[in-house]
Amino acid sequence: MIKIEKLVLQKCMDYSSNLNFIDGQITKDGTLLLIESNLHELDFFQRPVTKNNWTIQMIKGNSVETVELENVPLIPTHVDLFSDGSLLILQGRCLKDGTYIEQNARRYNRNGQLIEAFTLGDGIEQVQIDETDTIWVSYFDEGVFGNYGWEQPMGSDGLIAYKINGQKLWGACNYAIVDCYALNVVSSKEVNFYYYDEFFLVQLNEMKETIRYRIKGDDTLEQFMFDETGLIGQVDWNTIMRFRIKNRTISPKEKIQLTGEKGKPIIGPVFMRGTFLYAYGKDGLYKKKF
C-alpha cells in the first residue's frame, strides 16, 4: 500500500469568479496573483495577437485588489510585481519575423496604465521577480535552441536575470541547460532552479552557486519548495510529492494529498514559492506558510 502524506492547508478566503482562470503566481512577499479573462479559448500562436482585456486579482491576507488591463496586445501567461507595486505581465511565446520582434513583456501601474514594453524572448517557462527588481526568466527547449523565427534566441542560457527594463544582467551559460523545468526565487540571495539534461537543482546567492542537488527518480519537477523536512514538488497537474534530501541527493519519498482543515481534499491549481504554498480549490483559496 502506497503511503500518502496529508498536508493540511488553512482556508484563507471563499473565492470564486465569473471569469476564466488563466494562470497564477506567488510574489516574493507571499501575495497570490491570478490572471483571469472572459475568453474561453486561447491561441498562443495566432498573429497578430488580438487585443483583449485581462483581470489581475491580487490576494493578500483576506483582501483582494483587482487590476483591470484593457486592450492588451498579448496573452499574459505570467505575472509578478515589482517593489513599487507595478505589474509585469508576460507572454511566453514571442515571434521574431525578420527585423520585427514582438514586445512580449509589459509593465503596468495599478491603474492599468502602461509604463513600458520590452522583449524577453520566446519559449519562456517561468518568470519571478526578486526584491532588487531583477526579473528571473527560465526557458524551455524551444527558447534555448530557437524556434518561432529566433535563430539566435534570447533564452540560449536557459536561465537569465534581467533589469527592470529588460536589460540582461546575468545568464546561466555555464550550466548547459537544455530545459529549465522549474524556478523558485526566494530572494536575490536564494534563487533555486532545476534543469535538464543533468537533473540538478541548483541554488544561487547573488548569481553565484552555493549548493547543488542531484534529483533522483523518473518524475520531472514542474514547481518545488523546501520545507523543514525536505522538498515538496509538483510533478504533474494531479501529483504532488514529498522528496527526502540526503547527501545532496533529492529522492522521491511519498505522495502528498492537500486537504483543508476538515480533511477534505483540495482539487485545483497549486502555487509554490519561497515558504508559501497556495491551492485554488472549488470553494476558495487555501494557504500554508512553512
mmCIF file with all atom_site columns, C-alpha atoms in Angstrom, residues 30-230:
data_model
loop_
_atom_site.group_PDB
_atom_site.id
_atom_site.type_symbol
_atom_site.label_atom_id
_atom_site.label_alt_id
_atom_site.label_comp_id
_atom_site.label_asym_id
_atom_site.label_entity_id
_atom_site.label_seq_id
_atom_site.pdbx_PDB_ins_code
_atom_site.Cartn_x
_atom_site.Cartn_y
_atom_site.Cartn_z
_atom_site.occupancy
_atom_site.B_iso_or_equiv
_atom_site.pdbx_formal_charge
_atom_site.auth_seq_id
_atom_site.auth_comp_id
_atom_site.auth_asym_id
_atom_site.auth_atom_id
_atom_site.pdbx_PDB_model_num
ATOM 1   C CA . GLY A 1 30  ? 3.505   35.893 -0.476  1.00 0.00 ? 30  GLY A CA 1
ATOM 2   C CA . THR A 1 31  ? 0.792   37.748 -2.405  1.00 0.00 ? 31  THR A CA 1
ATOM 3   C CA . LEU A 1 32  ? -1.103  35.467 -4.771  1.00 0.00 ? 32  LEU A CA 1
ATOM 4   C CA . LEU A 1 33  ? -1.732  36.851 -8.269  1.00 0.00 ? 33  LEU A CA 1
ATOM 5   C CA . LEU A 1 34  ? -4.365  35.336 -10.547 1.00 0.00 ? 34  LEU A CA 1
ATOM 6   C CA . ILE A 1 35  ? -4.714  36.098 -14.262 1.00 0.00 ? 35  ILE A CA 1
ATOM 7   C CA . GLU A 1 36  ? -8.369  35.963 -15.366 1.00 0.00 ? 36  GLU A CA 1
ATOM 8   C CA . SER A 1 37  ? -10.184 36.533 -18.644 1.00 0.00 ? 37  SER A CA 1
ATOM 9   C CA . ASN A 1 38  ? -13.623 36.251 -20.203 1.00 0.00 ? 38  ASN A CA 1
ATOM 10  C CA . LEU A 1 39  ? -12.047 34.287 -23.061 1.00 0.00 ? 39  LEU A CA 1
ATOM 11  C CA . HIS A 1 40  ? -12.763 30.565 -23.168 1.00 0.00 ? 40  HIS A CA 1
ATOM 12  C CA . GLU A 1 41  ? -10.044 29.554 -25.620 1.00 0.00 ? 41  GLU A CA 1
ATOM 13  C CA . LEU A 1 42  ? -6.559  30.971 -26.102 1.00 0.00 ? 42  LEU A CA 1
ATOM 14  C CA . ASP A 1 43  ? -4.471  30.590 -29.253 1.00 0.00 ? 43  ASP A CA 1
ATOM 15  C CA . PHE A 1 44  ? -0.894  31.387 -28.299 1.00 0.00 ? 44  PHE A CA 1
ATOM 16  C CA . PHE A 1 45  ? 0.291   31.296 -31.908 1.00 0.00 ? 45  PHE A CA 1
ATOM 17  C CA . GLN A 1 46  ? -2.350  33.477 -33.559 1.00 0.00 ? 46  GLN A CA 1
ATOM 18  C CA . ARG A 1 47  ? -0.730  36.557 -35.061 1.00 0.00 ? 47  ARG A CA 1
ATOM 19  C CA . PRO A 1 48  ? -1.334  39.364 -34.823 1.00 0.00 ? 48  PRO A CA 1
ATOM 20  C CA . VAL A 1 49  ? -2.442  38.914 -31.223 1.00 0.00 ? 49  VAL A CA 1
ATOM 21  C CA . THR A 1 50  ? -5.975  40.229 -30.766 1.00 0.00 ? 50  THR A CA 1
ATOM 22  C CA . LYS A 1 51  ? -6.188  42.989 -28.175 1.00 0.00 ? 51  LYS A CA 1
ATOM 23  C CA . ASN A 1 52  ? -8.168  41.835 -25.149 1.00 0.00 ? 52  ASN A CA 1
ATOM 24  C CA . ASN A 1 53  ? -8.937  42.830 -21.588 1.00 0.00 ? 53  ASN A CA 1
ATOM 25  C CA . TRP A 1 54  ? -7.366  40.944 -18.689 1.00 0.00 ? 54  TRP A CA 1
ATOM 26  C CA . THR A 1 55  ? -8.051  40.975 -14.970 1.00 0.00 ? 55  THR A CA 1
ATOM 27  C CA . ILE A 1 56  ? -5.327  40.537 -12.363 1.00 0.00 ? 56  ILE A CA 1
ATOM 28  C CA . GLN A 1 57  ? -6.551  39.575 -8.888  1.00 0.00 ? 57  GLN A CA 1
ATOM 29  C CA . MET A 1 58  ? -4.070  40.401 -6.117  1.00 0.00 ? 58  MET A CA 1
ATOM 30  C CA . ILE A 1 59  ? -4.797  38.379 -2.992  1.00 0.00 ? 59  ILE A CA 1
ATOM 31  C CA . LYS A 1 60  ? -3.026  39.108 0.279   1.00 0.00 ? 60  LYS A CA 1
ATOM 32  C CA . GLY A 1 61  ? -4.344  38.014 3.653   1.00 0.00 ? 61  GLY A CA 1
ATOM 33  C CA . ASN A 1 62  ? -8.122  38.115 3.334   1.00 0.00 ? 62  ASN A CA 1
ATOM 34  C CA . SER A 1 63  ? -8.254  41.047 0.901   1.00 0.00 ? 63  SER A CA 1
ATOM 35  C CA . VAL A 1 64  ? -8.492  41.147 -2.885  1.00 0.00 ? 64  VAL A CA 1
ATOM 36  C CA . GLU A 1 65  ? -7.333  44.021 -5.093  1.00 0.00 ? 65  GLU A CA 1
ATOM 37  C CA . THR A 1 66  ? -8.371  43.952 -8.744  1.00 0.00 ? 66  THR A CA 1
ATOM 38  C CA . VAL A 1 67  ? -6.362  45.499 -11.567 1.00 0.00 ? 67  VAL A CA 1
ATOM 39  C CA . GLU A 1 68  ? -8.030  45.781 -14.963 1.00 0.00 ? 68  GLU A CA 1
ATOM 40  C CA . LEU A 1 69  ? -5.796  45.801 -18.041 1.00 0.00 ? 69  LEU A CA 1
ATOM 41  C CA . GLU A 1 70  ? -7.559  46.923 -21.214 1.00 0.00 ? 70  GLU A CA 1
ATOM 42  C CA . ASN A 1 71  ? -6.719  46.444 -24.903 1.00 0.00 ? 71  ASN A CA 1
ATOM 43  C CA . VAL A 1 72  ? -3.589  44.421 -24.180 1.00 0.00 ? 72  VAL A CA 1
ATOM 44  C CA . PRO A 1 73  ? -1.829  43.227 -27.371 1.00 0.00 ? 73  PRO A CA 1
ATOM 45  C CA . LEU A 1 74  ? -0.544  39.983 -25.846 1.00 0.00 ? 74  LEU A CA 1
ATOM 46  C CA . ILE A 1 75  ? -1.810  36.936 -23.986 1.00 0.00 ? 75  ILE A CA 1
ATOM 47  C CA . PRO A 1 76  ? -0.379  37.093 -20.455 1.00 0.00 ? 76  PRO A CA 1
ATOM 48  C CA . THR A 1 77  ? 0.887   33.704 -19.311 1.00 0.00 ? 77  THR A CA 1
ATOM 49  C CA . HIS A 1 78  ? 2.998   35.073 -16.426 1.00 0.00 ? 78  HIS A CA 1
ATOM 50  C CA . VAL A 1 79  ? 2.564   37.867 -13.896 1.00 0.00 ? 79  VAL A CA 1
ATOM 51  C CA . ASP A 1 80  ? 4.566   39.292 -10.983 1.00 0.00 ? 80  ASP A CA 1
ATOM 52  C CA . LEU A 1 81  ? 5.071   42.526 -9.017  1.00 0.00 ? 81  LEU A CA 1
ATOM 53  C CA . PHE A 1 82  ? 7.935   44.991 -8.789  1.00 0.00 ? 82  PHE A CA 1
ATOM 54  C CA . SER A 1 83  ? 8.832   46.654 -5.493  1.00 0.00 ? 83  SER A CA 1
ATOM 55  C CA . ASP A 1 84  ? 6.970   49.857 -6.426  1.00 0.00 ? 84  ASP A CA 1
ATOM 56  C CA . GLY A 1 85  ? 3.760   47.866 -6.859  1.00 0.00 ? 85  GLY A CA 1
ATOM 57  C CA . SER A 1 86  ? 3.765   47.922 -10.645 1.00 0.00 ? 86  SER A CA 1
ATOM 58  C CA . LEU A 1 87  ? 2.826   44.757 -12.528 1.00 0.00 ? 87  LEU A CA 1
ATOM 59  C CA . LEU A 1 88  ? 4.813   42.761 -15.044 1.00 0.00 ? 88  LEU A CA 1
ATOM 60  C CA . ILE A 1 89  ? 2.802   40.638 -17.444 1.00 0.00 ? 89  ILE A CA 1
ATOM 61  C CA . LEU A 1 90  ? 4.496   38.457 -19.986 1.00 0.00 ? 90  LEU A CA 1
ATOM 62  C CA . GLN A 1 91  ? 3.562   36.246 -22.925 1.00 0.00 ? 91  GLN A CA 1
ATOM 63  C CA . GLY A 1 92  ? 5.600   33.045 -23.091 1.00 0.00 ? 92  GLY A CA 1
ATOM 64  C CA . ARG A 1 93  ? 5.659   32.814 -26.893 1.00 0.00 ? 93  ARG A CA 1
ATOM 65  C CA . CYS A 1 94  ? 7.383   35.643 -28.749 1.00 0.00 ? 94  CYS A CA 1
ATOM 66  C CA . LEU A 1 95  ? 7.500   35.939 -32.546 1.00 0.00 ? 95  LEU A CA 1
ATOM 67  C CA . LYS A 1 96  ? 10.548  37.128 -34.461 1.00 0.00 ? 96  LYS A CA 1
ATOM 68  C CA . ASP A 1 97  ? 9.846   37.724 -38.136 1.00 0.00 ? 97  ASP A CA 1
ATOM 69  C CA . GLY A 1 98  ? 12.835  39.208 -39.916 1.00 0.00 ? 98  GLY A CA 1
ATOM 70  C CA . THR A 1 99  ? 13.544  42.543 -38.270 1.00 0.00 ? 99  THR A CA 1
ATOM 71  C CA . TYR A 1 100 ? 10.193  42.521 -36.438 1.00 0.00 ? 100 TYR A CA 1
ATOM 72  C CA . ILE A 1 101 ? 10.336  41.304 -32.831 1.00 0.00 ? 101 ILE A CA 1
ATOM 73  C CA . GLU A 1 102 ? 7.345   41.211 -30.511 1.00 0.00 ? 102 GLU A CA 1
ATOM 74  C CA . GLN A 1 103 ? 7.498   43.050 -27.218 1.00 0.00 ? 103 GLN A CA 1
ATOM 75  C CA . ASN A 1 104 ? 6.181   40.262 -25.044 1.00 0.00 ? 104 ASN A CA 1
ATOM 76  C CA . ALA A 1 105 ? 6.723   41.932 -21.657 1.00 0.00 ? 105 ALA A CA 1
ATOM 77  C CA . ARG A 1 106 ? 4.646   44.867 -20.436 1.00 0.00 ? 106 ARG A CA 1
ATOM 78  C CA . ARG A 1 107 ? 4.817   46.805 -17.177 1.00 0.00 ? 107 ARG A CA 1
ATOM 79  C CA . TYR A 1 108 ? 1.668   48.483 -15.848 1.00 0.00 ? 108 TYR A CA 1
ATOM 80  C CA . ASN A 1 109 ? 0.827   50.615 -12.841 1.00 0.00 ? 109 ASN A CA 1
ATOM 81  C CA . ARG A 1 110 ? -2.042  49.649 -10.537 1.00 0.00 ? 110 ARG A CA 1
ATOM 82  C CA . ASN A 1 111 ? -4.427  51.871 -12.508 1.00 0.00 ? 111 ASN A CA 1
ATOM 83  C CA . GLY A 1 112 ? -3.854  49.729 -15.584 1.00 0.00 ? 112 GLY A CA 1
ATOM 84  C CA . GLN A 1 113 ? -1.703  52.300 -17.386 1.00 0.00 ? 113 GLN A CA 1
ATOM 85  C CA . LEU A 1 114 ? 1.232   51.055 -19.465 1.00 0.00 ? 114 LEU A CA 1
ATOM 86  C CA . ILE A 1 115 ? 4.644   52.143 -18.161 1.00 0.00 ? 115 ILE A CA 1
ATOM 87  C CA . GLU A 1 116 ? 6.851   50.391 -20.710 1.00 0.00 ? 116 GLU A CA 1
ATOM 88  C CA . ALA A 1 117 ? 7.071   47.405 -23.038 1.00 0.00 ? 117 ALA A CA 1
ATOM 89  C CA . PHE A 1 118 ? 10.112  45.306 -23.951 1.00 0.00 ? 118 PHE A CA 1
ATOM 90  C CA . THR A 1 119 ? 11.177  41.877 -25.177 1.00 0.00 ? 119 THR A CA 1
ATOM 91  C CA . LEU A 1 120 ? 12.238  38.859 -23.091 1.00 0.00 ? 120 LEU A CA 1
ATOM 92  C CA . GLY A 1 121 ? 12.320  36.276 -25.885 1.00 0.00 ? 121 GLY A CA 1
ATOM 93  C CA . ASP A 1 122 ? 10.468  33.121 -26.821 1.00 0.00 ? 122 ASP A CA 1
ATOM 94  C CA . GLY A 1 123 ? 9.965   29.801 -25.070 1.00 0.00 ? 123 GLY A CA 1
ATOM 95  C CA . ILE A 1 124 ? 9.556   31.158 -21.541 1.00 0.00 ? 124 ILE A CA 1
ATOM 96  C CA . GLU A 1 125 ? 8.850   28.611 -18.819 1.00 0.00 ? 125 GLU A CA 1
ATOM 97  C CA . GLN A 1 126 ? 8.629   30.736 -15.659 1.00 0.00 ? 126 GLN A CA 1
ATOM 98  C CA . VAL A 1 127 ? 9.175   34.332 -14.536 1.00 0.00 ? 127 VAL A CA 1
ATOM 99  C CA . GLN A 1 128 ? 9.804   35.611 -10.998 1.00 0.00 ? 128 GLN A CA 1
ATOM 100 C CA . ILE A 1 129 ? 10.980  38.984 -9.664  1.00 0.00 ? 129 ILE A CA 1
ATOM 101 C CA . ASP A 1 130 ? 13.234  39.324 -6.606  1.00 0.00 ? 130 ASP A CA 1
ATOM 102 C CA . GLU A 1 131 ? 13.432  42.168 -4.043  1.00 0.00 ? 131 GLU A CA 1
ATOM 103 C CA . THR A 1 132 ? 16.001  44.071 -6.139  1.00 0.00 ? 132 THR A CA 1
ATOM 104 C CA . ASP A 1 133 ? 13.529  44.143 -9.075  1.00 0.00 ? 133 ASP A CA 1
ATOM 105 C CA . THR A 1 134 ? 15.658  41.669 -11.007 1.00 0.00 ? 134 THR A CA 1
ATOM 106 C CA . ILE A 1 135 ? 13.496  39.632 -13.390 1.00 0.00 ? 135 ILE A CA 1
ATOM 107 C CA . TRP A 1 136 ? 14.467  35.947 -13.419 1.00 0.00 ? 136 TRP A CA 1
ATOM 108 C CA . VAL A 1 137 ? 13.317  34.152 -16.578 1.00 0.00 ? 137 VAL A CA 1
ATOM 109 C CA . SER A 1 138 ? 13.633  30.421 -17.261 1.00 0.00 ? 138 SER A CA 1
ATOM 110 C CA . TYR A 1 139 ? 13.263  28.968 -20.756 1.00 0.00 ? 139 TYR A CA 1
ATOM 111 C CA . PHE A 1 140 ? 12.191  25.617 -22.167 1.00 0.00 ? 140 PHE A CA 1
ATOM 112 C CA . ASP A 1 141 ? 13.997  23.934 -25.052 1.00 0.00 ? 141 ASP A CA 1
ATOM 113 C CA . GLU A 1 142 ? 12.466  25.986 -27.875 1.00 0.00 ? 142 GLU A CA 1
ATOM 114 C CA . GLY A 1 143 ? 13.544  29.152 -26.102 1.00 0.00 ? 143 GLY A CA 1
ATOM 115 C CA . VAL A 1 144 ? 17.047  27.775 -25.582 1.00 0.00 ? 144 VAL A CA 1
ATOM 116 C CA . PHE A 1 145 ? 17.738  26.445 -29.074 1.00 0.00 ? 145 PHE A CA 1
ATOM 117 C CA . GLY A 1 146 ? 15.494  28.720 -31.102 1.00 0.00 ? 146 GLY A CA 1
ATOM 118 C CA . ASN A 1 147 ? 12.148  28.473 -32.836 1.00 0.00 ? 147 ASN A CA 1
ATOM 119 C CA . TYR A 1 148 ? 9.401   30.830 -33.941 1.00 0.00 ? 148 TYR A CA 1
ATOM 120 C CA . GLY A 1 149 ? 11.830  32.863 -36.031 1.00 0.00 ? 149 GLY A CA 1
ATOM 121 C CA . TRP A 1 150 ? 14.651  33.021 -33.481 1.00 0.00 ? 150 TRP A CA 1
ATOM 122 C CA . GLU A 1 151 ? 17.983  31.860 -34.939 1.00 0.00 ? 151 GLU A CA 1
ATOM 123 C CA . GLN A 1 152 ? 19.866  33.433 -32.023 1.00 0.00 ? 152 GLN A CA 1
ATOM 124 C CA . PRO A 1 153 ? 17.401  33.057 -29.147 1.00 0.00 ? 153 PRO A CA 1
ATOM 125 C CA . MET A 1 154 ? 17.482  35.367 -26.141 1.00 0.00 ? 154 MET A CA 1
ATOM 126 C CA . GLY A 1 155 ? 16.980  32.337 -23.893 1.00 0.00 ? 155 GLY A CA 1
ATOM 127 C CA . SER A 1 156 ? 20.040  30.367 -25.028 1.00 0.00 ? 156 SER A CA 1
ATOM 128 C CA . ASP A 1 157 ? 21.462  30.375 -21.464 1.00 0.00 ? 157 ASP A CA 1
ATOM 129 C CA . GLY A 1 158 ? 18.330  28.632 -20.151 1.00 0.00 ? 158 GLY A CA 1
ATOM 130 C CA . LEU A 1 159 ? 18.043  30.958 -17.153 1.00 0.00 ? 159 LEU A CA 1
ATOM 131 C CA . ILE A 1 160 ? 18.606  34.719 -17.385 1.00 0.00 ? 160 ILE A CA 1
ATOM 132 C CA . ALA A 1 161 ? 18.387  37.636 -14.964 1.00 0.00 ? 161 ALA A CA 1
ATOM 133 C CA . TYR A 1 162 ? 17.211  40.965 -16.391 1.00 0.00 ? 162 TYR A CA 1
ATOM 134 C CA . LYS A 1 163 ? 16.966  44.509 -15.064 1.00 0.00 ? 163 LYS A CA 1
ATOM 135 C CA . ILE A 1 164 ? 13.546  46.075 -14.556 1.00 0.00 ? 164 ILE A CA 1
ATOM 136 C CA . ASN A 1 165 ? 13.676  47.434 -18.135 1.00 0.00 ? 165 ASN A CA 1
ATOM 137 C CA . GLY A 1 166 ? 14.624  44.102 -19.721 1.00 0.00 ? 166 GLY A CA 1
ATOM 138 C CA . GLN A 1 167 ? 18.377  44.630 -19.985 1.00 0.00 ? 167 GLN A CA 1
ATOM 139 C CA . LYS A 1 168 ? 20.341  41.412 -19.420 1.00 0.00 ? 168 LYS A CA 1
ATOM 140 C CA . LEU A 1 169 ? 22.308  41.203 -16.174 1.00 0.00 ? 169 LEU A CA 1
ATOM 141 C CA . TRP A 1 170 ? 23.392  37.553 -15.998 1.00 0.00 ? 170 TRP A CA 1
ATOM 142 C CA . GLY A 1 171 ? 22.907  34.223 -17.738 1.00 0.00 ? 171 GLY A CA 1
ATOM 143 C CA . ALA A 1 172 ? 23.396  30.608 -16.638 1.00 0.00 ? 172 ALA A CA 1
ATOM 144 C CA . CYS A 1 173 ? 25.661  29.921 -19.619 1.00 0.00 ? 173 CYS A CA 1
ATOM 145 C CA . ASN A 1 174 ? 27.933  27.584 -17.598 1.00 0.00 ? 174 ASN A CA 1
ATOM 146 C CA . TYR A 1 175 ? 25.204  25.006 -16.949 1.00 0.00 ? 175 TYR A CA 1
ATOM 147 C CA . ALA A 1 176 ? 24.471  23.694 -20.475 1.00 0.00 ? 176 ALA A CA 1
ATOM 148 C CA . ILE A 1 177 ? 20.728  23.967 -19.810 1.00 0.00 ? 177 ILE A CA 1
ATOM 149 C CA . VAL A 1 178 ? 18.508  22.223 -22.361 1.00 0.00 ? 178 VAL A CA 1
ATOM 150 C CA . ASP A 1 179 ? 15.270  22.955 -20.493 1.00 0.00 ? 179 ASP A CA 1
ATOM 151 C CA . CYS A 1 180 ? 14.902  24.860 -17.217 1.00 0.00 ? 180 CYS A CA 1
ATOM 152 C CA . TYR A 1 181 ? 11.966  22.972 -15.781 1.00 0.00 ? 181 TYR A CA 1
ATOM 153 C CA . ALA A 1 182 ? 11.305  24.865 -12.561 1.00 0.00 ? 182 ALA A CA 1
ATOM 154 C CA . LEU A 1 183 ? 12.288  28.046 -10.735 1.00 0.00 ? 183 LEU A CA 1
ATOM 155 C CA . ASN A 1 184 ? 11.837  29.267 -7.165  1.00 0.00 ? 184 ASN A CA 1
ATOM 156 C CA . VAL A 1 185 ? 13.136  32.773 -6.484  1.00 0.00 ? 185 VAL A CA 1
ATOM 157 C CA . VAL A 1 186 ? 13.017  33.376 -2.730  1.00 0.00 ? 186 VAL A CA 1
ATOM 158 C CA . SER A 1 187 ? 15.267  36.444 -2.906  1.00 0.00 ? 187 SER A CA 1
ATOM 159 C CA . SER A 1 188 ? 18.418  37.630 -4.675  1.00 0.00 ? 188 SER A CA 1
ATOM 160 C CA . LYS A 1 189 ? 20.312  35.544 -2.120  1.00 0.00 ? 189 LYS A CA 1
ATOM 161 C CA . GLU A 1 190 ? 18.320  32.367 -2.814  1.00 0.00 ? 190 GLU A CA 1
ATOM 162 C CA . VAL A 1 191 ? 17.437  31.562 -6.395  1.00 0.00 ? 191 VAL A CA 1
ATOM 163 C CA . ASN A 1 192 ? 16.679  27.883 -6.975  1.00 0.00 ? 192 ASN A CA 1
ATOM 164 C CA . PHE A 1 193 ? 16.388  26.317 -10.421 1.00 0.00 ? 193 PHE A CA 1
ATOM 165 C CA . TYR A 1 194 ? 16.029  22.758 -11.711 1.00 0.00 ? 194 TYR A CA 1
ATOM 166 C CA . TYR A 1 195 ? 17.139  21.847 -15.196 1.00 0.00 ? 195 TYR A CA 1
ATOM 167 C CA . TYR A 1 196 ? 17.621  19.189 -17.833 1.00 0.00 ? 196 TYR A CA 1
ATOM 168 C CA . ASP A 1 197 ? 19.592  17.367 -19.042 1.00 0.00 ? 197 ASP A CA 1
ATOM 169 C CA . GLU A 1 198 ? 21.664  16.891 -15.916 1.00 0.00 ? 198 GLU A CA 1
ATOM 170 C CA . PHE A 1 199 ? 18.711  16.858 -13.478 1.00 0.00 ? 199 PHE A CA 1
ATOM 171 C CA . PHE A 1 200 ? 20.405  19.145 -10.983 1.00 0.00 ? 200 PHE A CA 1
ATOM 172 C CA . LEU A 1 201 ? 18.655  21.542 -8.623  1.00 0.00 ? 201 LEU A CA 1
ATOM 173 C CA . VAL A 1 202 ? 20.992  24.495 -8.109  1.00 0.00 ? 202 VAL A CA 1
ATOM 174 C CA . GLN A 1 203 ? 20.832  27.306 -5.562  1.00 0.00 ? 203 GLN A CA 1
ATOM 175 C CA . LEU A 1 204 ? 22.365  30.716 -6.300  1.00 0.00 ? 204 LEU A CA 1
ATOM 176 C CA . ASN A 1 205 ? 23.295  33.545 -3.946  1.00 0.00 ? 205 ASN A CA 1
ATOM 177 C CA . GLU A 1 206 ? 23.878  36.842 -5.742  1.00 0.00 ? 206 GLU A CA 1
ATOM 178 C CA . MET A 1 207 ? 24.103  34.883 -9.020  1.00 0.00 ? 207 MET A CA 1
ATOM 179 C CA . LYS A 1 208 ? 26.824  32.547 -7.701  1.00 0.00 ? 208 LYS A CA 1
ATOM 180 C CA . GLU A 1 209 ? 26.251  28.857 -6.982  1.00 0.00 ? 209 GLU A CA 1
ATOM 181 C CA . THR A 1 210 ? 26.132  27.899 -3.310  1.00 0.00 ? 210 THR A CA 1
ATOM 182 C CA . ILE A 1 211 ? 24.849  24.317 -3.485  1.00 0.00 ? 211 ILE A CA 1
ATOM 183 C CA . ARG A 1 212 ? 23.545  21.789 -5.967  1.00 0.00 ? 212 ARG A CA 1
ATOM 184 C CA . TYR A 1 213 ? 21.469  18.658 -5.543  1.00 0.00 ? 213 TYR A CA 1
ATOM 185 C CA . ARG A 1 214 ? 21.079  15.634 -7.790  1.00 0.00 ? 214 ARG A CA 1
ATOM 186 C CA . ILE A 1 215 ? 17.415  14.771 -8.403  1.00 0.00 ? 215 ILE A CA 1
ATOM 187 C CA . LYS A 1 216 ? 16.616  11.044 -8.458  1.00 0.00 ? 216 LYS A CA 1
ATOM 188 C CA . GLY A 1 217 ? 13.523  9.343  -9.835  1.00 0.00 ? 217 GLY A CA 1
ATOM 189 C CA . ASP A 1 218 ? 11.523  9.334  -13.049 1.00 0.00 ? 218 ASP A CA 1
ATOM 190 C CA . ASP A 1 219 ? 9.370   12.376 -12.345 1.00 0.00 ? 219 ASP A CA 1
ATOM 191 C CA . THR A 1 220 ? 10.108  15.902 -13.523 1.00 0.00 ? 220 THR A CA 1
ATOM 192 C CA . LEU A 1 221 ? 9.536   18.792 -11.138 1.00 0.00 ? 221 LEU A CA 1
ATOM 193 C CA . GLU A 1 222 ? 7.171   21.442 -12.508 1.00 0.00 ? 222 GLU A CA 1
ATOM 194 C CA . GLN A 1 223 ? 7.491   23.508 -9.331  1.00 0.00 ? 223 GLN A CA 1
ATOM 195 C CA . PHE A 1 224 ? 9.023   22.939 -5.912  1.00 0.00 ? 224 PHE A CA 1
ATOM 196 C CA . MET A 1 225 ? 9.714   24.407 -2.499  1.00 0.00 ? 225 MET A CA 1
ATOM 197 C CA . PHE A 1 226 ? 11.790  23.471 0.538   1.00 0.00 ? 226 PHE A CA 1
ATOM 198 C CA . ASP A 1 227 ? 10.320  22.895 3.978   1.00 0.00 ? 227 ASP A CA 1
ATOM 199 C CA . GLU A 1 228 ? 11.754  21.769 7.310   1.00 0.00 ? 228 GLU A CA 1
ATOM 200 C CA . THR A 1 229 ? 11.789  18.081 6.360   1.00 0.00 ? 229 THR A CA 1
ATOM 201 C CA . GLY A 1 230 ? 12.890  18.154 2.727   1.00 0.00 ? 230 GLY A CA 1
#
